[in-house]
Tab-separated table of C-alpha atoms in Angstrom:
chain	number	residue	atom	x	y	z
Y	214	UNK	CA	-14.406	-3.882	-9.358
Y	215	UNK	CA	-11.326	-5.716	-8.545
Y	216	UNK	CA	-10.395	-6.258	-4.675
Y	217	UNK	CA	-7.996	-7.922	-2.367
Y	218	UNK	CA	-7.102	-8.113	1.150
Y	219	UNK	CA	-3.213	-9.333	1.879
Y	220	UNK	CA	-0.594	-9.156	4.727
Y	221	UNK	CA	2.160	-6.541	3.341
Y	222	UNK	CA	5.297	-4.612	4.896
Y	223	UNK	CA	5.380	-0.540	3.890
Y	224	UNK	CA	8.215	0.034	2.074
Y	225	UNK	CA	7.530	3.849	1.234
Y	226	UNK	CA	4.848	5.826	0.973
Y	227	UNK	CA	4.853	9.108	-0.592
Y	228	UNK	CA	3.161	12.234	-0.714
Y	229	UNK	CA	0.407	12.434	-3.470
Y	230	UNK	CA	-1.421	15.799	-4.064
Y	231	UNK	CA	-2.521	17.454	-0.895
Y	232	UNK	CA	-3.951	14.678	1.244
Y	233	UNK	CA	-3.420	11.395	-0.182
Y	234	UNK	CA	0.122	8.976	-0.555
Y	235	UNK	CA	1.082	6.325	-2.723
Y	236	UNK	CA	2.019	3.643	-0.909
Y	237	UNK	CA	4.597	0.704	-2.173
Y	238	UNK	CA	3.602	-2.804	0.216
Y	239	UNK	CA	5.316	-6.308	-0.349
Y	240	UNK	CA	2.809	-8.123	0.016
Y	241	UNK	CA	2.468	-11.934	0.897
Y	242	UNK	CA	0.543	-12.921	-2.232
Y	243	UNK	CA	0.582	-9.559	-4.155
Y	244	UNK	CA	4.282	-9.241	-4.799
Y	245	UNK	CA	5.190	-5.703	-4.128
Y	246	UNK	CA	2.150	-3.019	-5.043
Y	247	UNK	CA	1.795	0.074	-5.135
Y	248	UNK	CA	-1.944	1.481	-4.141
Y	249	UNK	CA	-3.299	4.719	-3.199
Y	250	UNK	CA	-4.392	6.243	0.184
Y	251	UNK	CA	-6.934	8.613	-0.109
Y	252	UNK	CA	-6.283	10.772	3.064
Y	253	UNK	CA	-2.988	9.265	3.662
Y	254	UNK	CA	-1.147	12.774	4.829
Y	255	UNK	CA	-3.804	12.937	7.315
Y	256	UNK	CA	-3.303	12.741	10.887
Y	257	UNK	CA	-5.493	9.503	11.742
Y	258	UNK	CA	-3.725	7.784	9.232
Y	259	UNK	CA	-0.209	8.911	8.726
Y	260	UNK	CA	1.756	6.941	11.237
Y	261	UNK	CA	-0.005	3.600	9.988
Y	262	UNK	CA	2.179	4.189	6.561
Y	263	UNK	CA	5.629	4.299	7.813
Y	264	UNK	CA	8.402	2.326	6.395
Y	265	UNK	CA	8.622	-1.089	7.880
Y	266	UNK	CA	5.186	-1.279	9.542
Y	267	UNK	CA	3.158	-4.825	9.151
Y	268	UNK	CA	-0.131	-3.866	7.549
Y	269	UNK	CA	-3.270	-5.784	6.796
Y	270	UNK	CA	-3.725	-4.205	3.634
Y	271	UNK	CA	-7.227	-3.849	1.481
Y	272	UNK	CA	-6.638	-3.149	-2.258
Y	273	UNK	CA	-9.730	-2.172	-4.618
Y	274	UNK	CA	-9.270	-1.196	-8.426
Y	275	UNK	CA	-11.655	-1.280	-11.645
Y	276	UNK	CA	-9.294	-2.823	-13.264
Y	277	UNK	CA	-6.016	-5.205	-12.257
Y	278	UNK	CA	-3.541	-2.721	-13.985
Y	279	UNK	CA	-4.784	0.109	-12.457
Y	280	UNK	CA	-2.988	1.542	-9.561
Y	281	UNK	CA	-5.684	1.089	-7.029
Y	282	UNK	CA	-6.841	2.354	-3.695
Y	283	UNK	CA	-4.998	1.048	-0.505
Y	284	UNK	CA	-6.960	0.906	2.675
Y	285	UNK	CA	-5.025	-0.546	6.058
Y	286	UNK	CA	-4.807	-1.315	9.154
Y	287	UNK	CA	-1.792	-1.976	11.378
Y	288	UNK	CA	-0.740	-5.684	12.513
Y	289	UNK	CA	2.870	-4.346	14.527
Y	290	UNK	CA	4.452	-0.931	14.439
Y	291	UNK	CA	8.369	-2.583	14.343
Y	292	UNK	CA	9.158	1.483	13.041
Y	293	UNK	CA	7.864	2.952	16.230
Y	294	UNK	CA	10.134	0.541	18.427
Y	295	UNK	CA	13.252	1.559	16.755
Y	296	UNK	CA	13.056	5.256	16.879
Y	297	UNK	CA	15.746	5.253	19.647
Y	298	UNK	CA	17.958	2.681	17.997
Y	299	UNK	CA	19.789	4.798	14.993
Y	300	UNK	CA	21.924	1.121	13.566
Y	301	UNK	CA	18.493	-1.091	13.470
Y	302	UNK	CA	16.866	1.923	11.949
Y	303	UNK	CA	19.128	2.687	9.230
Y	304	UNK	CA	19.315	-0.719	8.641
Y	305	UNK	CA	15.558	-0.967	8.484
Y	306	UNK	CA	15.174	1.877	5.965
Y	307	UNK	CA	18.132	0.385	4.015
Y	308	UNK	CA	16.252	-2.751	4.129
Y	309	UNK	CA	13.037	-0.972	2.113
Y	310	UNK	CA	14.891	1.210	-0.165
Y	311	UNK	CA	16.831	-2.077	-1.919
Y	312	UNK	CA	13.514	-3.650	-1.673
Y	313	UNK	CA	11.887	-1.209	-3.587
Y	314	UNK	CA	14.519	-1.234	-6.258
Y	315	UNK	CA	15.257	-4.986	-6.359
Y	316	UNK	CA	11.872	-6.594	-6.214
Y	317	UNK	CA	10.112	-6.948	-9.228
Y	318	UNK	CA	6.498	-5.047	-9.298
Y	319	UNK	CA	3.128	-7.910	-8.757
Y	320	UNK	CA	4.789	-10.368	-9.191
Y	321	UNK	CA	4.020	-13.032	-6.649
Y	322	UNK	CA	7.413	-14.538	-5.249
Y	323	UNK	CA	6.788	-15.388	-1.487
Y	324	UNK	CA	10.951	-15.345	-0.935
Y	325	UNK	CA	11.209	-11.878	-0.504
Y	326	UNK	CA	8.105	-11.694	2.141
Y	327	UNK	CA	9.380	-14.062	3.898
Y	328	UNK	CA	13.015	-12.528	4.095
Y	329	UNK	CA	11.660	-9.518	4.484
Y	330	UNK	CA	9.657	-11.140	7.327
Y	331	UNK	CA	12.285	-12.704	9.356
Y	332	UNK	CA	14.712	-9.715	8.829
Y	333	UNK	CA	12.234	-7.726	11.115
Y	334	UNK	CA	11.935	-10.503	13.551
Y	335	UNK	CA	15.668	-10.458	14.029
Y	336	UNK	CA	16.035	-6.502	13.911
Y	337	UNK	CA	15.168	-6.005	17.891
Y	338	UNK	CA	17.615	-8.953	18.524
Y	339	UNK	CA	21.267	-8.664	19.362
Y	340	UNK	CA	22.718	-10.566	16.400
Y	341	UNK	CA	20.412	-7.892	13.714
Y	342	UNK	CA	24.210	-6.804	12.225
Y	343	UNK	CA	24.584	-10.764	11.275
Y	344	UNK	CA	21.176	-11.235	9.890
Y	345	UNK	CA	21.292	-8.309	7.868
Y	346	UNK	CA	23.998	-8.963	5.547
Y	347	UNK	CA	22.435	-12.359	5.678
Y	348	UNK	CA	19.514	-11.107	4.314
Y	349	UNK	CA	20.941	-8.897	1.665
Y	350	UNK	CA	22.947	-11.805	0.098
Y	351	UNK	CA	19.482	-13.787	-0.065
Y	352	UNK	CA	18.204	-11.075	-1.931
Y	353	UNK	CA	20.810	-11.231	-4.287
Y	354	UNK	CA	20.661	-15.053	-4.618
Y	355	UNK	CA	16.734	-14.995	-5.055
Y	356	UNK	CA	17.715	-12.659	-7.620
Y	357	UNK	CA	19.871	-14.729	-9.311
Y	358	UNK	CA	23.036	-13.210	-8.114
Y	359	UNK	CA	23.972	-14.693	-5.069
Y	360	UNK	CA	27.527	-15.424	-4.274
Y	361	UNK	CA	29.102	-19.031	-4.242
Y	362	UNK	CA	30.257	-20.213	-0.892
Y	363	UNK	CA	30.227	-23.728	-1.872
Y	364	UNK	CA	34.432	-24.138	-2.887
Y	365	UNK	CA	37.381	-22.221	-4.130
Y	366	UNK	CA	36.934	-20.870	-7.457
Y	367	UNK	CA	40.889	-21.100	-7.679
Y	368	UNK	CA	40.809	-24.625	-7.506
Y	369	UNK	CA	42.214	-24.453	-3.781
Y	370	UNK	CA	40.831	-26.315	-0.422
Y	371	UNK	CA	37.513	-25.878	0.010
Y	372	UNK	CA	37.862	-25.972	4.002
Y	373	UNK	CA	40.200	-22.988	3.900
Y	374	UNK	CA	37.722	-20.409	2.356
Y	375	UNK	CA	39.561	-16.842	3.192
Y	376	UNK	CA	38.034	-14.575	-0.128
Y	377	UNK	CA	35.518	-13.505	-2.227
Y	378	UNK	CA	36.215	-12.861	-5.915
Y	379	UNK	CA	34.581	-8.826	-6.347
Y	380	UNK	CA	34.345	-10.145	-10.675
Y	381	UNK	CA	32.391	-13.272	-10.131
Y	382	UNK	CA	31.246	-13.781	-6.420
Y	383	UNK	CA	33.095	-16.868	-5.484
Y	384	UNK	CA	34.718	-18.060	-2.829
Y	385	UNK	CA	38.595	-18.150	-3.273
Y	386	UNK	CA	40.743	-20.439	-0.582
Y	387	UNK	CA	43.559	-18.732	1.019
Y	388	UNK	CA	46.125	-20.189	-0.544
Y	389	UNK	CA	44.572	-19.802	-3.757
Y	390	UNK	CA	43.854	-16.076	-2.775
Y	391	UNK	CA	47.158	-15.003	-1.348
Y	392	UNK	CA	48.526	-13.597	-4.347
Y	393	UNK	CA	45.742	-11.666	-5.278
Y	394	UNK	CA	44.664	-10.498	-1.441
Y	395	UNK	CA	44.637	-6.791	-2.298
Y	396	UNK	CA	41.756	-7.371	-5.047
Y	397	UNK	CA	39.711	-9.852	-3.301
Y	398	UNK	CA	37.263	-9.530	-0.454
Y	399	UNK	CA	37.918	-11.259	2.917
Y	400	UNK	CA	35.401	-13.157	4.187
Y	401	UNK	CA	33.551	-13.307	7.094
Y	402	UNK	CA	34.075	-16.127	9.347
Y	403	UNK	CA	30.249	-15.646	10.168
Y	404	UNK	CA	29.271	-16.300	6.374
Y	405	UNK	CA	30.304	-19.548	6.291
Y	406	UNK	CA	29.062	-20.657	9.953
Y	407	UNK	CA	31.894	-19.672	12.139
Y	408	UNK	CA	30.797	-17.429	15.016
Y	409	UNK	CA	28.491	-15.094	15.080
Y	410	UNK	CA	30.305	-11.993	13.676
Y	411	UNK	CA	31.660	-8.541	15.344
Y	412	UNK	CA	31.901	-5.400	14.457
Y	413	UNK	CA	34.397	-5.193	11.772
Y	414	UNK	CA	33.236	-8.918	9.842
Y	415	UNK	CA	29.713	-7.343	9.833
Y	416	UNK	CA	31.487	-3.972	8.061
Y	417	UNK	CA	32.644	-6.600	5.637
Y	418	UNK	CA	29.973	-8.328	5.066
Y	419	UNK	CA	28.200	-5.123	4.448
Y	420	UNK	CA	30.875	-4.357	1.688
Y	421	UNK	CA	30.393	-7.426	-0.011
Y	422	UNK	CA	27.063	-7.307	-0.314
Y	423	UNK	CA	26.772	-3.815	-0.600
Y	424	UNK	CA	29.357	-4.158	-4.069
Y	425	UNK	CA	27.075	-6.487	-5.446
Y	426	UNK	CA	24.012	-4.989	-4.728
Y	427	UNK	CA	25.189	-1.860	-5.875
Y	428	UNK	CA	26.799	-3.898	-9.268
Y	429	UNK	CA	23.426	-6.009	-9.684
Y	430	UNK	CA	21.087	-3.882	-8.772
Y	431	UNK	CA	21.508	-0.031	-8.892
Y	432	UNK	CA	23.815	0.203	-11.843
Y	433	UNK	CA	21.876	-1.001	-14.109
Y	434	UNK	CA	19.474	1.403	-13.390
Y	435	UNK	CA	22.018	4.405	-12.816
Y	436	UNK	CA	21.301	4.806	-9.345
Y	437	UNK	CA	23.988	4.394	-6.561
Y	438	UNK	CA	23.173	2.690	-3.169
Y	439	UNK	CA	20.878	4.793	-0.804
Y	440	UNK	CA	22.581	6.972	1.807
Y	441	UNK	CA	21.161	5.565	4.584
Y	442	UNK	CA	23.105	1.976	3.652
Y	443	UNK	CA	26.272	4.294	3.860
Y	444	UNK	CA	25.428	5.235	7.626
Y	445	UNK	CA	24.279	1.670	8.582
Y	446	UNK	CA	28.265	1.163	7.028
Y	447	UNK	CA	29.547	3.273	9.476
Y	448	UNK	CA	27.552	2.136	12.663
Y	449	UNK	CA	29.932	-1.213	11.982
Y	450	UNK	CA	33.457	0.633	11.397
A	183	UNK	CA	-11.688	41.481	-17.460
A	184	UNK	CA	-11.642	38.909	-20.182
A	185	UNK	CA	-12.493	36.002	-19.777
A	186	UNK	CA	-8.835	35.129	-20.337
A	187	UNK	CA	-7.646	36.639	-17.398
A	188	UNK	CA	-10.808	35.299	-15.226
A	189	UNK	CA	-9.452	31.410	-16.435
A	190	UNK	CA	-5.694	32.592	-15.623
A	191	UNK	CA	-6.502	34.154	-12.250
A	192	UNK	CA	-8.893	30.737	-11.051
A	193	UNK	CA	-5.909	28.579	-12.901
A	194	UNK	CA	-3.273	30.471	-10.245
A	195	UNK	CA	-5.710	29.852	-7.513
A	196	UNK	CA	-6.291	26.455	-8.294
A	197	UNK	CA	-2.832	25.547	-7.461
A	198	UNK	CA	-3.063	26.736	-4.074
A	199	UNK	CA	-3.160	23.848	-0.824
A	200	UNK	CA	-7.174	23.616	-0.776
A	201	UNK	CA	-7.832	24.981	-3.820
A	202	UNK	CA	-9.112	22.555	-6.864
A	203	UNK	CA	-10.734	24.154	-10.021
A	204	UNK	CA	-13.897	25.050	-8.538
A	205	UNK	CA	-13.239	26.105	-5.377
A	206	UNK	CA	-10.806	28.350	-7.570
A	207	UNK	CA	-13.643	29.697	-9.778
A	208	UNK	CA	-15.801	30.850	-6.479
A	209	UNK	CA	-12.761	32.257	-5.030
A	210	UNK	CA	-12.191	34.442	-7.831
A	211	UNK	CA	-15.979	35.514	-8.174
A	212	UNK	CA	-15.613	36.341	-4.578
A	213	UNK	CA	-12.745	38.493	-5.158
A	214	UNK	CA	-14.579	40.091	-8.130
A	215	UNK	CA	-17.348	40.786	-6.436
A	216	UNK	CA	-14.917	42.540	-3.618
A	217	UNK	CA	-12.734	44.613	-5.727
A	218	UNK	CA	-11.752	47.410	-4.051
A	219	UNK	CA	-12.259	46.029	-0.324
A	220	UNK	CA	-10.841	42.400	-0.731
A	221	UNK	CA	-8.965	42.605	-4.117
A	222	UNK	CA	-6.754	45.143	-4.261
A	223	UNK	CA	-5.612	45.366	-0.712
A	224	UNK	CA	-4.813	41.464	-1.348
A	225	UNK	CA	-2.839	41.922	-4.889
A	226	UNK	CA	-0.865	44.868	-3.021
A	227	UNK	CA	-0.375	42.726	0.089
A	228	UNK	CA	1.062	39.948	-2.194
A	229	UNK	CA	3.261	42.347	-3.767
A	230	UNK	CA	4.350	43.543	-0.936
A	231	UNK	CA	5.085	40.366	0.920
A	232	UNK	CA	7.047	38.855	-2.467
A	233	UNK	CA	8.946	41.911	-2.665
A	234	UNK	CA	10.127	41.870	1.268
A	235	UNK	CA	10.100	38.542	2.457
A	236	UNK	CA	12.932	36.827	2.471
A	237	UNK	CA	14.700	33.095	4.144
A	238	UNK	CA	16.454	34.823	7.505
A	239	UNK	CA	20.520	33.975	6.734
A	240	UNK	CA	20.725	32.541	9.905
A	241	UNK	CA	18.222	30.713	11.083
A	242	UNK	CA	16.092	30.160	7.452
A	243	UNK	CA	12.913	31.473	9.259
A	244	UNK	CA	10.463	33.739	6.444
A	245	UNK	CA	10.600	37.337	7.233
A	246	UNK	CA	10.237	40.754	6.323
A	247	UNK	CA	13.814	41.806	8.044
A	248	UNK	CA	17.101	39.608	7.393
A	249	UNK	CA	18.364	38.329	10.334
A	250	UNK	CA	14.833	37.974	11.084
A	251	UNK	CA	12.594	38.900	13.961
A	252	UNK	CA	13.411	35.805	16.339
A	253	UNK	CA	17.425	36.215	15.939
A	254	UNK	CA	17.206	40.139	16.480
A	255	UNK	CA	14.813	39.882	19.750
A	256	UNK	CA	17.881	41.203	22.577
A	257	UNK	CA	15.444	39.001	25.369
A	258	UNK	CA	15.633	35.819	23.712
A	259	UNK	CA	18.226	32.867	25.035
A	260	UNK	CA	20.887	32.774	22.903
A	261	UNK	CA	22.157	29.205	24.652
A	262	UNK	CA	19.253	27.402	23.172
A	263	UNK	CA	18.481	26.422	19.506
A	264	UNK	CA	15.868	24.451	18.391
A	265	UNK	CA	15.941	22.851	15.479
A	266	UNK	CA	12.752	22.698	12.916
A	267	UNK	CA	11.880	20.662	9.899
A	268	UNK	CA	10.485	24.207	8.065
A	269	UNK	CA	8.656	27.116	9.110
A	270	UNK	CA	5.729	25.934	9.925
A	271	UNK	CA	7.084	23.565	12.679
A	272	UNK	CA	8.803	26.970	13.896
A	273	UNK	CA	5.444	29.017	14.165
A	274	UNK	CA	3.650	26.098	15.635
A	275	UNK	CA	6.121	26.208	18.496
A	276	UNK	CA	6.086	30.037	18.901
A	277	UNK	CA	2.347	29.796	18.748
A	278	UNK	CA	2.851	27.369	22.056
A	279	UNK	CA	4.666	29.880	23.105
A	280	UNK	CA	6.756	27.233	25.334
A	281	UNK	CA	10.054	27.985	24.154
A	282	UNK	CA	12.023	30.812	24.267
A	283	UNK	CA	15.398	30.677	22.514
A	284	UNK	CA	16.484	30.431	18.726
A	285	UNK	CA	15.305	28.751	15.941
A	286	UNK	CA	16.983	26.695	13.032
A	287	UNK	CA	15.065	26.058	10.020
A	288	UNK	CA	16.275	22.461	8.176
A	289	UNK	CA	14.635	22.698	5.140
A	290	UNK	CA	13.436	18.890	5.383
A	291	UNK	CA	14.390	15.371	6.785
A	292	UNK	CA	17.014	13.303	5.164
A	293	UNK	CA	14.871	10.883	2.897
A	294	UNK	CA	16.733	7.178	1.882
A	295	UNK	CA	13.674	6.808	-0.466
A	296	UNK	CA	13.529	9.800	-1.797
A	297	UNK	CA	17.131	10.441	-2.485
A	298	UNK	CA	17.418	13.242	-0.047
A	299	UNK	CA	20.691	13.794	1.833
A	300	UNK	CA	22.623	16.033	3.824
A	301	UNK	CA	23.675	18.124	1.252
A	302	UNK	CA	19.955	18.608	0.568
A	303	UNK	CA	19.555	20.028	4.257
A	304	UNK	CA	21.078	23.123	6.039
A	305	UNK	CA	23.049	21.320	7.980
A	306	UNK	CA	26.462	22.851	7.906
A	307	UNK	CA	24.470	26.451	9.335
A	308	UNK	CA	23.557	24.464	12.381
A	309	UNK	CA	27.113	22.895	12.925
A	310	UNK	CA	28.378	26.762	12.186
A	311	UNK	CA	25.937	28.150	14.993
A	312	UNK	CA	26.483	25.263	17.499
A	313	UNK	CA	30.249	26.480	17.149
A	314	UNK	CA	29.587	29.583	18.828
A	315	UNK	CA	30.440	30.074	22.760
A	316	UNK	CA	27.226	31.151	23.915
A	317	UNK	CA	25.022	27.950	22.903
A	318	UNK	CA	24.523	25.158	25.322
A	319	UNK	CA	21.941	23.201	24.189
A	320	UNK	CA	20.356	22.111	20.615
A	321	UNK	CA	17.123	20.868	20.648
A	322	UNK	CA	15.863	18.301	17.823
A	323	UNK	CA	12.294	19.098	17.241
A	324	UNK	CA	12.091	17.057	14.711
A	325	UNK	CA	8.776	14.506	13.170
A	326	UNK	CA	8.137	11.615	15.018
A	327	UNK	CA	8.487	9.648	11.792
A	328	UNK	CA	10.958	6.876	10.048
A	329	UNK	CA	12.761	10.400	8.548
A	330	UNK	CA	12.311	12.232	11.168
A	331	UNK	CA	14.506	10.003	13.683
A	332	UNK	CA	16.716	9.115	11.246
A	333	UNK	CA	17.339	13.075	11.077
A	334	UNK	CA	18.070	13.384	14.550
A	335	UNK	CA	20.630	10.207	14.732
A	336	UNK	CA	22.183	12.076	11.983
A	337	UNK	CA	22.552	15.083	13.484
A	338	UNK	CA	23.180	14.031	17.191
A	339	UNK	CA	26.766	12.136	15.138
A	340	UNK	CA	27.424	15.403	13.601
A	341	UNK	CA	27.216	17.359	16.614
A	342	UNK	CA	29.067	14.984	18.541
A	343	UNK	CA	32.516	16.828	18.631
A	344	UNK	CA	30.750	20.322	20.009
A	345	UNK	CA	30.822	21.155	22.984
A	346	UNK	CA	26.550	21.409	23.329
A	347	UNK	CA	24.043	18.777	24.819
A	348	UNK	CA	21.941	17.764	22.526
A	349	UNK	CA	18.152	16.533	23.108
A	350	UNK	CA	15.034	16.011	21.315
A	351	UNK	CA	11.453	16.089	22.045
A	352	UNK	CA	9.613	13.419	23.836
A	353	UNK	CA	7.483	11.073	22.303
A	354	UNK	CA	4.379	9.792	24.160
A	355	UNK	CA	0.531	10.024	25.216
A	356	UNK	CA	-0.883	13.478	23.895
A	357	UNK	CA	-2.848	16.084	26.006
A	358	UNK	CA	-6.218	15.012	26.053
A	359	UNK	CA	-5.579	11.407	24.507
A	360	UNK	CA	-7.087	8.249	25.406
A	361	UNK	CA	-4.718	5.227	25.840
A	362	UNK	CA	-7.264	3.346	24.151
A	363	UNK	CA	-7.326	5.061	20.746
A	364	UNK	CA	-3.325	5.117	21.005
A	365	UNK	CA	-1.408	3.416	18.372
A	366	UNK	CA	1.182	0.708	19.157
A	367	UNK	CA	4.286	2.770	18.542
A	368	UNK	CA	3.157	5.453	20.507
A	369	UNK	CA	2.139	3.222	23.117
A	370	UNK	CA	5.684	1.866	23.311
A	371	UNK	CA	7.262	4.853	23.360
A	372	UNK	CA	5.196	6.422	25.896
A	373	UNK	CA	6.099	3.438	28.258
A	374	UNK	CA	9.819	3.640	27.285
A	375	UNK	CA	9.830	7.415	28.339
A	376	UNK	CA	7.613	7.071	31.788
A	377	UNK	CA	9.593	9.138	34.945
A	378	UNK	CA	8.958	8.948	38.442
A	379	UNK	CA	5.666	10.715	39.738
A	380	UNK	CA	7.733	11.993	42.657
């Protein structure tokens, strides 16, 4: 018998049979894994599986392929805290769902933990909006699709970074960009360390992202962003 | 009966919430052994109940009579609705017996995992029925779960431009619970929600 015990965030967890769930964790040393919990639907233990929760996780199988049994305990309930705040919790079920597509299954890469980590941290604070997006593009660069902020793909000054090419995901100067302004993104001051980002440069952040996400990620796979992103979209317009 | 029919009848049961293989087998060796006082009455009741029970166009409660039995009542408050995930959310408040207006059936939570959206959801009854004159209030009974709340922001943006108050149910320290045994969520919200004792 093969067993493990971990730190892991729920990312879903999903009815199974009459009783029990299957639960998808990202674990700190596990990568993301799925597991079983026997009794799961129950009362005593549903509200420990809900999205976004910081379990100590126990994982026993007979062998490492199998899918495994998932006991847990809770280390912080970050779900339960944001029940009255509809923005951080869209953007915390967001947040799972493109985890759950994007990162690949046991394999151990400590990046999206982390992220995943600090994103939470930052979801009770008054800059989440900012941090979000922020996270999102480090998915997408840990992926190995990340967008280049580092000069103007147009060959234009570098200090005067106004767009964001929607083909390649560079940055395009303005004067470089000017011509082309209806195709391009604009890009947030807060993206390249220049405030700390309102309403409407979080919405475009958001759209950035959310393009190449959606181009990177989803596509391939035929699946379109999850709804919820949508409404975390609109908490910003 | 054949032995056929004995492995089609447990294989039915089987699929019942409860029921595995075995516990299938005894039930139907049970029923066997009860033909005419346990059997029959329950294959006609069955019949019966698939033949006249039907989702109540209004509210989507189960019922024998469409509009059903809660809409009809004449003594029931027409300015309140309270809105369910499914039926059995709507019988477990009627068995409380706390509340005493209408009902509206959801048919689920919106789900970002499990690709469930608004369209999934009856949604656009609700927004019909909070149209009408006589409602003043729409209650959000809805899970205290991830979903759940997601549900109710959802709903308290598309019921925005009515003219009704909207709430939803409190969230806190159950009757007869122990603050020690409480989890950290509930904990939380329990202390977010305290009021004045006087």
């Amino acid at each position: 018998m093969i067993h493990w015990e971990d730190e892991g965030i729920l990312l879903s967890a999903r009815p199974f049979g009459e009783n029990d769930l299957i639960a998808q964790v990202l674990t700190k040393e596990h990568g993301r894994h799925a597991g079983l919990v026997r009794g799961g639907q129950s009362r005593t233990k549903r509200a420990t599986f809900e999205p976004g929760n910081r379990l100590h996780v126990r994982w026993k199988g007979r062998l490492a392929e199998h899918l495994g049994n998932y006991d847990a305990e809770v280390l912080d309930n970050i779900s339960g805290r944001l029940f009255d705040e509809p923005g951080r919790l869209a953007a915390l079920l967001s947040a799972a769902a493109i985890c759950e597509q994007a990162v690949p299954e046991r394999d151990h890469h400590p990046v999206f933990y982390e992220g995943f980590l600090a994103l939470l941290a930052h979801l009770e604070s008054e800059f989440w909006g900012e941090v979000y997006v922020r996270w999102e593009l480090a998915q997408l660069s840990a992926l190995g699709f990340g967008i280049d902020l580092s000069g103007c793909a147009g060959g234009g000054d570098n200090d005067q970074l106004a767009y964001i090419s929607p083909k390649s995901g560079r940055a395009v100067s303005l004067a470089a960009g000017e011509p082309y302004r209806d195709r391009l993104f604009t890009l947030p001051l807060f993206l390249l360390g220049k405030g700390n980002g309102g309403g409407d440069e979080i919405a475009q952040g958001l759209k950035i992202s959310g393009h190449f996400i959606e181009r990177h990620l989803f596509h391939p796979h035929d699946r379109s962003l999850p709804s919820v992103r949508d409404r975390l979209l609109e908490n910003f317009l | 009966m054949a032995k056929s029919e004995i492995d089609r009848l447990a294989q039915l049961l089987s699929r019942l919430p409860g029921l595995g293989p075995r516990s299938a087998r005894r039930v139907v060796l049970h029923l066997m052994k009860k033909r005419e006082s346990l059997m029959l009455p329950l294959a006609k009741a069955m019949m019966e109940a698939a033949s006249s029970i039907s989702n109540c166009t209004i509210c989507g409660n189960l019922d024998s009579e469409n509009p059903c039995g809660i809409c009809q009542h004449p003594n029931r408050d027409d300015s309140k609705i309270c809105v369910v995930e499914d039926v059995g959310d709507l019988w477990a408040l009627e068995r409380s017996g706390a509340f005493k207006g209408r009902y509206h059936v959801l048919g689920g939570t919106l789900s970002a995992l499990d690709g469930r959206g608004p369209a999934q959801l009856n949604i656009n009854g609700l927004l019909d029925r909070a149209s009408a004159d006589q409602v003043q209030e729409i209650i959000l009974a809805l899970s205290a779960t991830v979903d759940g709340q997601t549900t109710v922001h959802y709903l308290s943006e598309c019921l925005a431009g009515h003219e009704v108050e909207v709430s939803k149910l409190a969230h806190g320290v159950p009757v007869g619970g122990s603050l020690d045994y409480l989890d950290d969520g509930t904990l939380t919200a329990a202390l977010k929600s305290r009021r004045s004792t006087r």
